[in-house]
mmCIF file of C-alpha atoms in Angstrom:
data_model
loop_
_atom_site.group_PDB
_atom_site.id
_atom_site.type_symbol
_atom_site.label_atom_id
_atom_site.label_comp_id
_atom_site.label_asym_id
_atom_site.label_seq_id
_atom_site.Cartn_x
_atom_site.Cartn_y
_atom_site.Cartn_z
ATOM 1 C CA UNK A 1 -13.161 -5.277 8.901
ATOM 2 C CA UNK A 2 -9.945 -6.417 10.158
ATOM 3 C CA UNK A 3 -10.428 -10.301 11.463
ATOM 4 C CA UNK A 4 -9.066 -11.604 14.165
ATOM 5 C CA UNK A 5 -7.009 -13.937 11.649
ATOM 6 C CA UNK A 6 -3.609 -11.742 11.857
ATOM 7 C CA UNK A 7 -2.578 -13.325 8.551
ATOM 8 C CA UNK A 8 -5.545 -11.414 6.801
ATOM 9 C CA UNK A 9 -3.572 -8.690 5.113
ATOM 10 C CA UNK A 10 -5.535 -5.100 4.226
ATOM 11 C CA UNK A 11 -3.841 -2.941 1.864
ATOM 12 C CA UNK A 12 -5.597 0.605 1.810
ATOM 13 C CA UNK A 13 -5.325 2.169 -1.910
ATOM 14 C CA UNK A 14 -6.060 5.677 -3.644
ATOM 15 C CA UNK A 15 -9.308 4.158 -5.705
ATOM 16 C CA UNK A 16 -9.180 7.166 -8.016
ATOM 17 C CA UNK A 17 -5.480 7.004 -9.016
ATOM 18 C CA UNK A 18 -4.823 5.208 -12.163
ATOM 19 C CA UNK A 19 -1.409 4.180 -10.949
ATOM 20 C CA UNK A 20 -2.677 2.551 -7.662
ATOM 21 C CA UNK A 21 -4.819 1.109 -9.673
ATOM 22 C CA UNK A 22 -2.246 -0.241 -11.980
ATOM 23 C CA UNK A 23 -0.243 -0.998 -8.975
ATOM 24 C CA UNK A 24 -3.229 -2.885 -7.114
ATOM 25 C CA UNK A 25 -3.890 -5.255 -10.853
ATOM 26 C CA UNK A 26 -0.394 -5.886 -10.498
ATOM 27 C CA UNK A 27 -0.505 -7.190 -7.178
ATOM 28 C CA UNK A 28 -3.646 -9.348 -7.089
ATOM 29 C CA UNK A 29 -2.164 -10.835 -9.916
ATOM 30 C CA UNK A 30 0.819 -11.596 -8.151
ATOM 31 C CA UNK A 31 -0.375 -11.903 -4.781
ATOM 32 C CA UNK A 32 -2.920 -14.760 -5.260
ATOM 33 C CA UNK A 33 -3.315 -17.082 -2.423
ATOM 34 C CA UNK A 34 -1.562 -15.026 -0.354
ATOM 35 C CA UNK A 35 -4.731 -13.801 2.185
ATOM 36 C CA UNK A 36 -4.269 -9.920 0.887
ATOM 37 C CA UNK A 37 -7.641 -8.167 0.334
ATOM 38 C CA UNK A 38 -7.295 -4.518 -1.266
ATOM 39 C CA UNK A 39 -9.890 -1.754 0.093
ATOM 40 C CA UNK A 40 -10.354 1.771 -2.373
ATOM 41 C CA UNK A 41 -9.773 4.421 0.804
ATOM 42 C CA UNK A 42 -12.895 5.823 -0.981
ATOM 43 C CA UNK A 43 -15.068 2.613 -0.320
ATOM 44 C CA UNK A 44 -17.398 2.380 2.708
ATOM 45 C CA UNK A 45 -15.462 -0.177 3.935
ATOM 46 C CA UNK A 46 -12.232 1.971 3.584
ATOM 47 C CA UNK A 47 -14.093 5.246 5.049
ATOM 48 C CA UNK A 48 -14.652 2.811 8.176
ATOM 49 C CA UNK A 49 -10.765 1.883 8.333
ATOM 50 C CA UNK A 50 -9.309 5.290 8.156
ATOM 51 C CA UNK A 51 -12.475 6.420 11.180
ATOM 52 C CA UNK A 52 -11.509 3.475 12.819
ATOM 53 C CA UNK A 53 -7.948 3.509 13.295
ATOM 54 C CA UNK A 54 -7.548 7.544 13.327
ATOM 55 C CA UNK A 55 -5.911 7.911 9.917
ATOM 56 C CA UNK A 56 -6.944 11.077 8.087
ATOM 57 C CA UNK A 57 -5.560 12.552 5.446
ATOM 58 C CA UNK A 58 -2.555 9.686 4.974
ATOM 59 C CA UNK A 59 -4.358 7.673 2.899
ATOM 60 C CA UNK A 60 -4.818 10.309 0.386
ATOM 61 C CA UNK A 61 -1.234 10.270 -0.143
ATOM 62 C CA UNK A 62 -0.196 6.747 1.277
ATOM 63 C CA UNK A 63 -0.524 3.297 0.828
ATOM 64 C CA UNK A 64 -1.697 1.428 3.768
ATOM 65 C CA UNK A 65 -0.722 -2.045 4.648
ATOM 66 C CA UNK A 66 -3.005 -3.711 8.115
ATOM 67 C CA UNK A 67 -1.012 -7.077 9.128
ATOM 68 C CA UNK A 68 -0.114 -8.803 12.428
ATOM 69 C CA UNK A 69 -1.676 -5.637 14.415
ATOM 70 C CA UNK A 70 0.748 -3.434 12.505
ATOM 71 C CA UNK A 71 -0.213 -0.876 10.377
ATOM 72 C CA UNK A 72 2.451 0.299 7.437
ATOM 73 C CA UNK A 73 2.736 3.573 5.652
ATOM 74 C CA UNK A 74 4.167 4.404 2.055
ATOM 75 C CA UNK A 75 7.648 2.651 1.822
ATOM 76 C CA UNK A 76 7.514 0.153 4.676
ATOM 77 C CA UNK A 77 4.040 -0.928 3.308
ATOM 78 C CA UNK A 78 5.952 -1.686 0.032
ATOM 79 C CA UNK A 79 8.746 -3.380 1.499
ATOM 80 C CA UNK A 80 6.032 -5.596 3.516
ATOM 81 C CA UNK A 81 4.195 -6.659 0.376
ATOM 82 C CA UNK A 82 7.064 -7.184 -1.278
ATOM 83 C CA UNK A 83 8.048 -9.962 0.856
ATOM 84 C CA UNK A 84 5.147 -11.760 -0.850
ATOM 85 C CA UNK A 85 5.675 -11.328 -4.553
ATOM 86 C CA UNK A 86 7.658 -12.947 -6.612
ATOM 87 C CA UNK A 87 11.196 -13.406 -6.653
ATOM 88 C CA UNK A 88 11.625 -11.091 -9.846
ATOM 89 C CA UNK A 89 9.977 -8.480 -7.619
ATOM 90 C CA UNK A 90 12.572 -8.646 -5.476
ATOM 91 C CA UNK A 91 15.336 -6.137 -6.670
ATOM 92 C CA UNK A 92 13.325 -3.712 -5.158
ATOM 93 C CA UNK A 93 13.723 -4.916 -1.803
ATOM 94 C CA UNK A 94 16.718 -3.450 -2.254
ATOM 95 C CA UNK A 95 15.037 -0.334 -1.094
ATOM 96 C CA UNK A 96 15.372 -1.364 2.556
ATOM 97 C CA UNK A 97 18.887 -0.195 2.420
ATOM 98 C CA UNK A 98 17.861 3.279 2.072
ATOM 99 C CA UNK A 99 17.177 5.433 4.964
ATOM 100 C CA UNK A 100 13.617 5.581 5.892
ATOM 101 C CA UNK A 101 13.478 9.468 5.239
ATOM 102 C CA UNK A 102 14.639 8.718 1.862
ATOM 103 C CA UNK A 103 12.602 6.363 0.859
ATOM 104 C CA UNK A 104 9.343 8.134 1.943
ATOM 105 C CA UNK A 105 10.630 11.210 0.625
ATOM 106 C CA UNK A 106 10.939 9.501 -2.925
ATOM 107 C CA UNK A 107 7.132 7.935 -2.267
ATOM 108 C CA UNK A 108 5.638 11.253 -1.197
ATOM 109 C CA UNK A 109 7.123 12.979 -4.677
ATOM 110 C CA UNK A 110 5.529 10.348 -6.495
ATOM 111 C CA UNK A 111 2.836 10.057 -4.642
ATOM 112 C CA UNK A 112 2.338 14.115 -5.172
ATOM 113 C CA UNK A 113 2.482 13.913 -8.738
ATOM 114 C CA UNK A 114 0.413 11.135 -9.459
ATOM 115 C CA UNK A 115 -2.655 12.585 -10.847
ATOM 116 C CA UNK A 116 -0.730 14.651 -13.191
ATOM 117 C CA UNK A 117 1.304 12.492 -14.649
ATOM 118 C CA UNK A 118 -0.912 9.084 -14.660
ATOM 119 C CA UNK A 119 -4.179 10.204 -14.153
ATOM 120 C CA UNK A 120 -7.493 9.531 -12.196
ATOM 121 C CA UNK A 121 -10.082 6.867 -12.842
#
């Protein structure tokens, strides 16, 4: 589960949701060498996470980010990851500069719509 190594990074993903998915090729492909594993909520391994650390229903609806003892939600899991990609990535750490409450709102409609518009696996 979560080593003792805090730069071991966890992200927590919809494994149903064809955009996670997407999202979650995208990343491994960008965050190679980088210490990130990536856990379907639906696994075993993510059913023992979201027991573990209390988390419900978020991770239907959230992406979850475990690093340094910290756990990040929706936008501030993005901005997190973020940090790691590659500078074209970037522009859309221009996000930060958006209230929180926006931001999450933004994720959440997205995150709502999801299955409609892009589909499950």
């Amino acid at each position: 589960m979560l080593k003792n190594n805090s730069t071991q990074k966890i992200i927590l993903f919809d494994g149903i949701c064809s955009l996670c998915n997407f999202a979650i090729a995208n990343l491994q492909r960008n965050l190679q060498n980088q210490n990130y594993k990536f856990i379907p909520s639906q696994s075993d391994e993510g059913l023992i996470l979201i027991e573990k650390f209390k988390l419900g229903d978020i991770t239907n609806n959230s992406i979850v980010l475990f690093y340094t003892n910290k756990i990040y939600f929706r936008s501030d899991a993005i901005l997190k990851i973020l940090d790691d990609m590659p500078s074209i990535y970037k522009i859309f750490k221009l996000a930060k500069y958006l209230p929180k409450f926006v931001r999450d709102k933004l994720y959440d409609i997205i995150a709502k719509y999801r299955y409609f518009l892009f589909g499950k696996i």
